[in-house]
XYZ file of C-alpha atoms in Angstrom:
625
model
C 102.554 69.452 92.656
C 105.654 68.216 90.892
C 105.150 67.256 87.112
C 105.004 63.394 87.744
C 104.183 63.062 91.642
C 106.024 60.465 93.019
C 105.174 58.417 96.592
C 105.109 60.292 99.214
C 104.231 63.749 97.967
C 101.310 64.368 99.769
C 102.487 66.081 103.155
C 99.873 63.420 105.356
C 98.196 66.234 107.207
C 97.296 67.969 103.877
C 93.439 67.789 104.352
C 93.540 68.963 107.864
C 93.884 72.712 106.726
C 94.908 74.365 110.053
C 93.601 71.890 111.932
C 96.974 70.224 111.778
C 98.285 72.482 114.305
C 96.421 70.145 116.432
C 98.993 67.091 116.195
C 100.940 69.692 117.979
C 98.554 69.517 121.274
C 99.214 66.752 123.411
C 103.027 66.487 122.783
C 102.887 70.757 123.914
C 100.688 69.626 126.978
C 102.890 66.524 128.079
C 106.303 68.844 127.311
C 104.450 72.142 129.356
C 103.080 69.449 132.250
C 106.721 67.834 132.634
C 108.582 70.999 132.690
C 106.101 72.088 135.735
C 106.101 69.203 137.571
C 110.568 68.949 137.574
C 110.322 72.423 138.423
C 108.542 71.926 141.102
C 110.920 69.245 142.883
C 110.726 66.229 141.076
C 113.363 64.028 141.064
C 113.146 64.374 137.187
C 115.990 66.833 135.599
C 114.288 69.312 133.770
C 114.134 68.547 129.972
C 114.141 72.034 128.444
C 114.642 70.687 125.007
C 111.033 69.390 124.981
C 109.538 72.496 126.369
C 111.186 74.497 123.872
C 109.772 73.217 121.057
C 106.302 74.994 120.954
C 107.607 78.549 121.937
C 110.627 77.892 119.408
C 107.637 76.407 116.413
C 105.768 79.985 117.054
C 108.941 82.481 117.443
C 109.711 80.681 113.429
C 106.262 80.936 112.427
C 106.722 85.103 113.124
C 109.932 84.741 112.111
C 109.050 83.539 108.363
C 105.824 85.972 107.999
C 108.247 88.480 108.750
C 110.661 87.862 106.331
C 107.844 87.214 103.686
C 106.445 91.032 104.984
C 109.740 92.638 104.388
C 110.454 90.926 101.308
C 107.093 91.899 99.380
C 107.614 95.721 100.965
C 111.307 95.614 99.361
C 109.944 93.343 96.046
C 107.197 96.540 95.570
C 109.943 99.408 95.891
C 113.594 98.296 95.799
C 115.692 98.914 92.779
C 117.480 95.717 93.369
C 115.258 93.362 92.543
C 116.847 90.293 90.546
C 114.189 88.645 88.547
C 112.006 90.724 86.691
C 109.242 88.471 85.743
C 105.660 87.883 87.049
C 104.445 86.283 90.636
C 100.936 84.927 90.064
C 98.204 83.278 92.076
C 99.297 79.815 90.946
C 102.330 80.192 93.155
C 100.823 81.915 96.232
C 98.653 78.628 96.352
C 101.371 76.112 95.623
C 103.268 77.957 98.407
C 100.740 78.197 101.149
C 101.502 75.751 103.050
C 105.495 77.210 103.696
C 104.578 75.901 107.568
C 104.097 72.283 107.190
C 108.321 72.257 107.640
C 107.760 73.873 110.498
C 105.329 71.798 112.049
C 107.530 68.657 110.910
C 110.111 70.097 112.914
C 108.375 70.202 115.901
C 106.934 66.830 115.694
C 110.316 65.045 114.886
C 111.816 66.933 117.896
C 109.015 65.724 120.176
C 109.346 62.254 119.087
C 113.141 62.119 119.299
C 113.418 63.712 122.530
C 111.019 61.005 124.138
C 112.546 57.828 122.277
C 116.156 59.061 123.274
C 117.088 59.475 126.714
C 120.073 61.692 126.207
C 118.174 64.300 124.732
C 115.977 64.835 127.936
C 118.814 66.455 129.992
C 120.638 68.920 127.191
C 121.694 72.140 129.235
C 120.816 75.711 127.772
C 124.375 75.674 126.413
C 127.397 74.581 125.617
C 130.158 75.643 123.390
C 131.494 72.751 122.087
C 128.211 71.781 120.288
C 128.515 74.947 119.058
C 132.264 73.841 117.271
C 130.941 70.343 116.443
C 127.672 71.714 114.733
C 129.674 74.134 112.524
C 131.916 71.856 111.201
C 129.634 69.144 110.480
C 127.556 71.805 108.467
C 130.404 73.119 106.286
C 131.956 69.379 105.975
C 128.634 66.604 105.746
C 125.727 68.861 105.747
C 126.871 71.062 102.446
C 128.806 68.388 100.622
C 126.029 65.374 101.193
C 123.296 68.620 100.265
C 125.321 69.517 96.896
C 125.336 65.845 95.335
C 121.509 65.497 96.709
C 120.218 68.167 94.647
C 122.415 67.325 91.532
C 120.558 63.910 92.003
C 117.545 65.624 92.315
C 117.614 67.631 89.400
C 117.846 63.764 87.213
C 114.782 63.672 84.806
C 113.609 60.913 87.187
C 113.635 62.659 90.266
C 113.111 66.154 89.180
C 109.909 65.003 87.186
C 108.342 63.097 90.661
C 109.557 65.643 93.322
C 111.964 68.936 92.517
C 110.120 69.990 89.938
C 107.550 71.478 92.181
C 109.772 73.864 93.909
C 111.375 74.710 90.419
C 107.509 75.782 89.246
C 108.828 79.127 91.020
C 111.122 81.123 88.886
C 110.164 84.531 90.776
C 111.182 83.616 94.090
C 110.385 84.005 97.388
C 111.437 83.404 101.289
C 108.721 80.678 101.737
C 109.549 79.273 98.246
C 113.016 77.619 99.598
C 110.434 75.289 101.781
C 108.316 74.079 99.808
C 108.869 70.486 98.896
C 107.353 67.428 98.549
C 106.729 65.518 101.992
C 109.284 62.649 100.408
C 112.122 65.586 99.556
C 111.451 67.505 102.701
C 111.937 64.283 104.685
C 115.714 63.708 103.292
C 116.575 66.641 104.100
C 115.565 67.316 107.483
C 117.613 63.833 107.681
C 120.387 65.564 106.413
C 120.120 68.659 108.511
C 119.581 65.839 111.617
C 123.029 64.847 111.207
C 124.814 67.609 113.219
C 121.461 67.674 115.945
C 122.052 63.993 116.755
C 125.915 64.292 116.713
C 125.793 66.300 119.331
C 123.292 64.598 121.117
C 125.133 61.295 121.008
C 128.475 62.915 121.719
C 126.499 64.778 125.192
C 127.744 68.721 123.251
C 123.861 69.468 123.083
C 122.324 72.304 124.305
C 118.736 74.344 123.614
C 120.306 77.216 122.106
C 122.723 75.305 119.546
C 119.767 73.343 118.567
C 117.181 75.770 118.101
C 120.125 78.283 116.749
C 121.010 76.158 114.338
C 116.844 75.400 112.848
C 117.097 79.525 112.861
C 120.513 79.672 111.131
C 119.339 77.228 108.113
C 115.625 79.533 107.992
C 117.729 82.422 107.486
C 119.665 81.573 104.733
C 116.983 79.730 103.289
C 114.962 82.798 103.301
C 118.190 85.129 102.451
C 118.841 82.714 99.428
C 115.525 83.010 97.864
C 114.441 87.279 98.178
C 114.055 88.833 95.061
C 116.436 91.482 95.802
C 120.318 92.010 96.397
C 120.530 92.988 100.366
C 123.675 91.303 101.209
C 126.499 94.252 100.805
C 129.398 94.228 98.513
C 131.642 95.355 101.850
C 131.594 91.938 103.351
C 133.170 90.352 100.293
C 136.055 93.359 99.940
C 137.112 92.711 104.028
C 136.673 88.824 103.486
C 137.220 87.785 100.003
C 137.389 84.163 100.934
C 133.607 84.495 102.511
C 132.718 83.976 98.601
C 133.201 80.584 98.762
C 131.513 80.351 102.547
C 127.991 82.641 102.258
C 125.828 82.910 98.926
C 123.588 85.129 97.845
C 119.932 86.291 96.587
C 121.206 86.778 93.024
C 123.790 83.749 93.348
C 120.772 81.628 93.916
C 118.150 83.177 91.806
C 120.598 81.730 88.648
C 119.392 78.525 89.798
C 116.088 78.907 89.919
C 116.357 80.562 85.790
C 119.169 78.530 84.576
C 118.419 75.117 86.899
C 121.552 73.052 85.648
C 124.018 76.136 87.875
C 125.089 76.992 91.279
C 123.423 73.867 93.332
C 124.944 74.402 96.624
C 123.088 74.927 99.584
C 124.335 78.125 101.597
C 128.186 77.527 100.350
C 129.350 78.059 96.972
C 132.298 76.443 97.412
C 131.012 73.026 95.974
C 130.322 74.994 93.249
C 133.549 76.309 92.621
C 135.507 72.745 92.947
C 133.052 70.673 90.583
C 132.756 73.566 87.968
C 129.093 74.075 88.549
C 129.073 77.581 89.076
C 127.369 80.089 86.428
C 129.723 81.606 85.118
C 127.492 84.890 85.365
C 127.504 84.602 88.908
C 129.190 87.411 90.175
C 128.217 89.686 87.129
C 124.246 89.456 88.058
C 125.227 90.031 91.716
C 127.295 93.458 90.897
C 124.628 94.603 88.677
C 121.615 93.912 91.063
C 123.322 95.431 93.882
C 123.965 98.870 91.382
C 120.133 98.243 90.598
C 118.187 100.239 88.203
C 115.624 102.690 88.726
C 112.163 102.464 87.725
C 109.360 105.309 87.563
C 106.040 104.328 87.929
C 103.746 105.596 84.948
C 100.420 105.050 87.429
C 99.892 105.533 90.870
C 97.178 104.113 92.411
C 95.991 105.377 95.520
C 93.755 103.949 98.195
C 93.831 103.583 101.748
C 92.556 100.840 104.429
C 89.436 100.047 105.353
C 88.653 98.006 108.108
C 91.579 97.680 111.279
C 91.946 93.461 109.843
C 92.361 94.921 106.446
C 96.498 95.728 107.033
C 96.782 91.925 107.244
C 94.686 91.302 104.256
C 97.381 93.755 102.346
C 99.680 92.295 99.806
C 102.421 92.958 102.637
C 100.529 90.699 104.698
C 99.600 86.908 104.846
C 99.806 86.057 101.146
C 97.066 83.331 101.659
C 94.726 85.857 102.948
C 95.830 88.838 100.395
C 94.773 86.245 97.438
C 91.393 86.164 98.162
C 88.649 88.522 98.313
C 88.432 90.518 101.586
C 85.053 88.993 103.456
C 83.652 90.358 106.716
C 85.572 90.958 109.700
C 85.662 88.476 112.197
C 85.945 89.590 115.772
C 89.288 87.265 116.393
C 90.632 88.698 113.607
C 90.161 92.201 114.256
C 91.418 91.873 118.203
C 94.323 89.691 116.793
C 95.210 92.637 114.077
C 94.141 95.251 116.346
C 98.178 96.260 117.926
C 99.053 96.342 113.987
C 96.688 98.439 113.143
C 97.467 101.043 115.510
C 101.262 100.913 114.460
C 100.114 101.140 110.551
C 97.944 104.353 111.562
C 101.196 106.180 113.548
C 103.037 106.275 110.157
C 103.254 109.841 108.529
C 103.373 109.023 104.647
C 102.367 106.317 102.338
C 104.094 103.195 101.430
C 104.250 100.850 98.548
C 102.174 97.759 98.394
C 101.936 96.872 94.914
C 104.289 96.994 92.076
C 102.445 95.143 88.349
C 103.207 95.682 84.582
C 101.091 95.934 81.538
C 102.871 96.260 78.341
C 105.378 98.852 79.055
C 103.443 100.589 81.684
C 104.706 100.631 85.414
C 101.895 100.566 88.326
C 101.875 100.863 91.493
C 99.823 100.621 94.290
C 100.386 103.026 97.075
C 98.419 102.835 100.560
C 97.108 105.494 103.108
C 97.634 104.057 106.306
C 94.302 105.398 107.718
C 91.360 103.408 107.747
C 87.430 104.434 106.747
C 86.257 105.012 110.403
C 89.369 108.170 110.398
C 88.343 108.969 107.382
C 84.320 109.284 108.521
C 85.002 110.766 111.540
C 85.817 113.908 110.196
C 87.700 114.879 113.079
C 91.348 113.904 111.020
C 89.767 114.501 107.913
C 92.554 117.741 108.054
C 95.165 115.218 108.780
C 94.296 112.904 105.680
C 94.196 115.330 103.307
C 97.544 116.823 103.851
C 98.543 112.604 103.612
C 97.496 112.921 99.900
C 98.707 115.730 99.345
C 102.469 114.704 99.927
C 101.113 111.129 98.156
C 100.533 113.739 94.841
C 103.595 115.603 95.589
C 105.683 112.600 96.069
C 103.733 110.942 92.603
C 104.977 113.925 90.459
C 108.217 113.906 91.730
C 108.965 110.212 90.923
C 107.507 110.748 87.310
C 104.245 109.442 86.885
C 101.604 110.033 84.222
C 98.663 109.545 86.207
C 97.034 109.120 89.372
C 93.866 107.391 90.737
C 91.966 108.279 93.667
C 90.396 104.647 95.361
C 87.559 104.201 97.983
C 87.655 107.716 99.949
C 90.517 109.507 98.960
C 88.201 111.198 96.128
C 85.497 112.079 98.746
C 84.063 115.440 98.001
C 84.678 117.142 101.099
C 88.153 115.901 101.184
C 89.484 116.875 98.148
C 86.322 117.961 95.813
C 87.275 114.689 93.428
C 90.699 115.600 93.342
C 90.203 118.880 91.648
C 91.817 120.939 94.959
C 95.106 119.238 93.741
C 94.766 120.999 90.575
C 93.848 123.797 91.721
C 97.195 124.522 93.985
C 99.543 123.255 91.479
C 98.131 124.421 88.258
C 101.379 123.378 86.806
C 101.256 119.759 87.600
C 102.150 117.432 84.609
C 100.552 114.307 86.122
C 97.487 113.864 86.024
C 94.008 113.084 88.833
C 91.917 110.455 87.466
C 88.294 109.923 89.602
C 87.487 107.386 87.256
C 84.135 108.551 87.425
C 83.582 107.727 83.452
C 84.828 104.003 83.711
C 82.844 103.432 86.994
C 79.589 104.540 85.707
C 80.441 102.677 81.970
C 80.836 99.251 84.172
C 77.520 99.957 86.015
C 75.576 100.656 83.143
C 76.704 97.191 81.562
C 75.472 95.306 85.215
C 71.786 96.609 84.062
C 69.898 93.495 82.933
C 69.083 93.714 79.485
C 65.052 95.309 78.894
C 65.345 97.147 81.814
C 62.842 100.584 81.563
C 63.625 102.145 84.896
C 65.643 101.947 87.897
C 65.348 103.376 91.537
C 68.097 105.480 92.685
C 69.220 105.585 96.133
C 72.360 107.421 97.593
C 73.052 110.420 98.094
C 73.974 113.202 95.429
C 77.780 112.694 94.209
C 79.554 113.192 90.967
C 79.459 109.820 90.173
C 75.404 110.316 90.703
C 74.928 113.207 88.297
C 76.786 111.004 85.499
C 75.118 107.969 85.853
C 71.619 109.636 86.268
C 72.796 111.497 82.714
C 73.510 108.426 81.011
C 70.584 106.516 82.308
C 68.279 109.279 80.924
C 70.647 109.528 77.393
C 69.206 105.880 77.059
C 65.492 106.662 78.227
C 65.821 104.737 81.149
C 63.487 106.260 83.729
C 65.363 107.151 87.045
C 62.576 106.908 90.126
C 63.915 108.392 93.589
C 62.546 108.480 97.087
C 64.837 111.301 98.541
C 63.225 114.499 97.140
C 66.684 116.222 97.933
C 68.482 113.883 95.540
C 65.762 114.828 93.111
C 66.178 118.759 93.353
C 69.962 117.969 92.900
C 69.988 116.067 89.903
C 67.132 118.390 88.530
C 69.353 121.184 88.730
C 72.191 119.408 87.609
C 70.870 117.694 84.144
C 70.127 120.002 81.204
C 65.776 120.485 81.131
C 65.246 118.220 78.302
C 66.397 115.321 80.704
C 63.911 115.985 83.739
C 61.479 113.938 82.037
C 63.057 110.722 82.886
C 63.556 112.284 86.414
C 60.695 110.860 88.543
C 59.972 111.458 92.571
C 57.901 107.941 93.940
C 57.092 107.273 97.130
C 57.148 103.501 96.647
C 60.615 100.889 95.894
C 58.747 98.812 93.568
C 61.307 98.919 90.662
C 63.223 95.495 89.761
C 66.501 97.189 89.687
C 67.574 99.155 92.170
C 71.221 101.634 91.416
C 72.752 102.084 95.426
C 75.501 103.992 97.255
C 77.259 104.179 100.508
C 74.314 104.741 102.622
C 72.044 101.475 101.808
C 70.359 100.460 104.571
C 69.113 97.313 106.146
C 65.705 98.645 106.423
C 65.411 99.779 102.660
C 66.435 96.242 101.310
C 62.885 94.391 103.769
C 61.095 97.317 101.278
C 62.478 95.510 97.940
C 60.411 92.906 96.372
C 61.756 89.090 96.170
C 64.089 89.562 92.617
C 65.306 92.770 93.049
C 68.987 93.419 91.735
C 70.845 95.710 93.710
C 74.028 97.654 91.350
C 76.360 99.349 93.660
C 77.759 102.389 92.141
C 79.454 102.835 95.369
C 83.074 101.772 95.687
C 82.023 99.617 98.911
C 79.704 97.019 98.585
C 76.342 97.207 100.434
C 75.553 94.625 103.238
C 73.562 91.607 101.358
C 70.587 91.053 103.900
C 67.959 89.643 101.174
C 68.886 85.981 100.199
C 65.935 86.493 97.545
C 67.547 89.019 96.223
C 70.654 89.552 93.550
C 73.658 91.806 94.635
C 75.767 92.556 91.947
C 79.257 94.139 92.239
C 81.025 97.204 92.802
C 82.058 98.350 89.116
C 84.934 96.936 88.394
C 86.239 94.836 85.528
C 88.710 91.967 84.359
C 92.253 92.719 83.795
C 94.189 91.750 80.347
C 95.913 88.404 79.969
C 99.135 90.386 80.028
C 98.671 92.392 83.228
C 101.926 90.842 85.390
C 102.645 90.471 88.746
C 99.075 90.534 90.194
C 99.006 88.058 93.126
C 96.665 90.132 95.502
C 93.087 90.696 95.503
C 91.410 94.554 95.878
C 89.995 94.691 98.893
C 86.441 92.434 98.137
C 86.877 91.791 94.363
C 87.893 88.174 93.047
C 91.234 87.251 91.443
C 92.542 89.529 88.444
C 89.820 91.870 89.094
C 90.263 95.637 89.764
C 87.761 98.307 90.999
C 86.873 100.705 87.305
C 88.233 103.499 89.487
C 91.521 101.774 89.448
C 91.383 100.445 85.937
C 90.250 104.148 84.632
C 94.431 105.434 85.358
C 95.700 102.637 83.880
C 93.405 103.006 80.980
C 94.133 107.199 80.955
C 97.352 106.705 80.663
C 97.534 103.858 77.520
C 95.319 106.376 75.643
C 98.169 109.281 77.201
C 95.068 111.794 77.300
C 96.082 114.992 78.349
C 93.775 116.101 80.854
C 92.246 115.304 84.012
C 89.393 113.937 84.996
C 88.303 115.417 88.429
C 86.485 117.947 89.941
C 83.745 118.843 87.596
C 85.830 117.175 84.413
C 84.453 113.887 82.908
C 86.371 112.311 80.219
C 83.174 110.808 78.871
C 81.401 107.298 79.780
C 81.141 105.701 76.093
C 84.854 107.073 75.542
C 86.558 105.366 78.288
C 84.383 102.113 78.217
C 85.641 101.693 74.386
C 89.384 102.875 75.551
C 89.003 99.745 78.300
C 87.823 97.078 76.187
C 90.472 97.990 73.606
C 93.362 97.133 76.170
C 92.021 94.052 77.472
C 90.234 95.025 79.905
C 86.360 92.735 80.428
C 83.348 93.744 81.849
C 82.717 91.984 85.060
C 79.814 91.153 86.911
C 80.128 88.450 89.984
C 76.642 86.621 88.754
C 77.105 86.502 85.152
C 73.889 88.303 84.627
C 72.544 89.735 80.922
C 74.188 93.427 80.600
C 72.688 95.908 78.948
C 74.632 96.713 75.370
């Protein structure tokens, strides 16, 4: 909200969620019925204006997810980006509901198309609206828009109203719509004035109208990306276009410096009342030039579930800043022709771009999901994926590299250590994160605990933990004899003692993997907490039971640009596997931690807590010291 809210901020469907869509409804079914029934003889002419206005409301509610897709891909990659500062979850919420413009739209066209006659018979086109509605936007629409939002930037109005879309310095698409309901009102007035010219003047037609809402969402959205795209070659054929067509950087000096460049789409107003930052065309010639930046850590993980690509940062930002629940069966068919375009692409991409201290991160995506990646039948396929993903790492200059969810799977890659292997002359270097991951389970255990049950099958990440576990006497009681003989020949002799074979799952605590199923959590007794050590949480069946969460842990204060959860885990929480590269590379050890190679579970736990990072644990329960 703005710092003071004044009357009228609240939008008045605000506690309606997405049920607002449903003040949509009857004026869709009485435009839809009236369109059949003229089409169909009536003496009625056909008033296509009306029964535009629901196909025209969904083609600019793709329209803007689009632009808010390509800008976040671009925002996570580009050199050009303009302001280098942090996006945070604050602003993803403020800025969720960039469709309540849209639906405003809608519902003002619906009731001005049934209280005035005239607009009931507009023809499909007609060029002089075209002429009229130009003009009045360069003349009324621009001027009337410039003194507005000088007015609006007043102590008085920009404390009660504009203050709330000047919250976001990092901009944007979305952020040029959000507005209080009060502000958002004037200016669809403003905008109304070339719409009901040409209405009242008979120069209206559908696709002036709806050409025009599309023209000002455009440079809206243009006017508020994070990144130069507009090319210098438009302003060396038509240097006078300076004055006629802004820019991302042009506008991105308002949003840091507030008191410059107030026009709307035209900088012309600028230019004649001496309002224009004077490093205007500076910041545009040196964002366009850009600057390169190497990552330091690649993080690598893949998708999991076909719904999960719109969960992505790339996605629906609402969705992408909050944990990743269970798949719901109108989500999956609705993402389903996505996810089969996401799975045709040959290389990874970008999703994630963050900061801490002077390190660079990024977060780049498989597009394969966890059923390809199970089926072994493109297991082949995969691999050679990460392959180019390390090959592509090394080349760009990075320090280190994580392995998430099942790109570290054993028969995949053996932890990584294959990579190694071919190029033994690779100066990055594979973190499993196997040291960190066990570290944050260990410190899940409630306090007193004496022994734990161990179920999962035998992994690296199994022969560490069962070592530490038995390093602090904890006895370690398994059901699968094979996971038994495994660990018994993995752990030096003097361990086996704390190695124990039951035939009953009466411990308290149980330590689970991939594989936990629904008929192993009836055995548990009421109490039992369930540790994953597993990167994938196991499927909570037991409501008298506590699940605690995948190791993972809190990230610093300082960590920037984090506006996306991972996959299940809260807000400003990241999986230990993650965290471990990040943590690798602050210490700069020089060697890798795959394949057989463990960097050491006390080491890296100290190493995390002395950058920032905070144990985590989703029910606050007693951790062992």
């Amino acid at each position: 909200m703005a710092t003071r809210p004044g009357p009228l901020s609240r939008w008045p469907w605000q506690d309606l969620g997405n049920y607002k869509y449903a003040l949509v409804a009857p004026w869709a079914v009485r435009s839809t019925y009236r369109f059949i029934m003229t089409t169909r003889g009536s003496d009625e002419r056909v008033d296509l204006l009306s029964f535009a206005v629901l196909p025209v409301l969904l083609l600019r509610l793709l329209y803007s997810q689009l632009w808010i897709s390509v800008s976040r891909h671009q925002t996570a990659r580009s050199k050009h980006r303009i302001v280098n500062k942090s996006l945070d979850f604050d602003q993803v919420d403020r800025e969720r509901n960039w469709d309540d413009q849209i639906l405003l739209t809608a519902l003002l066209f619906y009731v001005i198309n049934a209280a005035v006659p005239a607009a009931q018979a507009v023809p499909w086109w007609d060029s002089k609206g075209l002429v009229a509605a130009a003009l009045l936007h360069v003349g009324p629409v621009e001027f009337l828009y410039y003194w507005i939002h000088r007015a609006l930037h007043h102590h008085y109005l920009y404390a009660r109203y504009h203050s709330h879309h000047h919250a976001s310095i990092v901009t944007e698409p979305i952020t040029s719509v959000i507005h209080p309901f009060a502000e958002e009102v004037v200016y669809f007035a403003l905008f109304a004035i070339p719409l009901l010219t040409m209405v009242g003047t008979g120069t209206a037609s559908v696709a002036v109208t709806n050409g025009y809402l599309i023209y000002i969402d455009f440079m809206n959205y243009l006017g508020h990306c994070n990144f130069e795209l507009v090319p210098k070659m438009l302003f060396d054929i038509f240097p006078p276009l300076k004055y006629l067509m802004y820019t991302p950087s042009f506008h991105s000096l308002h949003h840091t410096q507030f008191r410059t460049n107030y026009s709307l789409f035209m900088p012309l107003y600028d230019y004649l009342y001496g309002t224009l930052d004077k490093s205007s065309d500076d910041l545009y010639e040196r964002t366009l030039h850009g600057r390169e930046e190497a990552p330091d850590v690649v993080h690598l993980t893949h998708l999991t579930t076909p719904d999960s690509v719109l969960h992505l940062r790339l996605g629906f930002a609402s969705l992408a800043a909050a944990p990743f629940f269970a798949s719901s069966r109108l989500r999956l068919r609705a993402a389903a022709p996505l996810a089969k375009l996401t799975s045709l692409l040959g290389s990874t991409f970008r999703a994630e771009a963050n900061r801490l201290d002077k390190l660079n991160i990024e977060t780049w995506v498989v597009p394969r999901y966890t059923s390809q990646y199970l089926s072994k039948d493109g297991l082949y396929a995969i691999g050679r994926l990460i392959e180019k993903a390390v090959a592509d790492a090394e080349a760009s200059g990075a320090r280190v590299l994580t392995l998430g969810l099942l790109n570290q799977a054993n028969e995949l890659n053996r932890n990584g250590e294959l990579y190694v292997i071919r190029k033994p002359n690779l100066k990055m270097k594979i973190v499993d994160g196997t040291s960190l991951a066990v570290a944050a389970v260990l410190h899940m255990i409630p306090q007193g605990t004496k022994d734990v049950l161990f179920l999962g099958d035998a992994s690296k990440v199994t022969t560490v933990l069962a070592l530490a576990l038995c390093e602090r006497e904890i006895q370690v009681q398994m059901v699968d004899k094979d996971l038994l003989d495994c660990l018994t020949q993995e752990l030096r002799p003097e361990m086996h003692k704390h190695l124990l074979a039951s035939s009953s799952y009466s411990s308290k605590v149980w330590l689970v993997g991939d594989k936990l199923t629904d008929q192993e959590q009836r055995e548990a007794q009421a109490g039992v907490h369930f540790v994953p050590y597993s990167q994938f949480p196991p499927n909570a069946t037991r409501e008298d039971c506590v699940y605690h969460s995948t190791p993972a842990l809190v990230v610093p204060d300082s960590f920037e640009n984090l506006h996306a959860c991972e996959n299940w885990l809260p807000r400003r929480v990241m999986s230990a596997w993650r965290a471990a590269g990040i943590v690798h590379a602050m210490e700069k050890w020089d060697a890798h931690e795959c394949g057989a190679r463990v960097t050491g579970v006390d080491k890296a736990w100290r190493a995390a807590l002395a950058h920032g990072f905070r144990p985590y644990d989703r029910h606050g329960a007693a951790v062992a010291k």
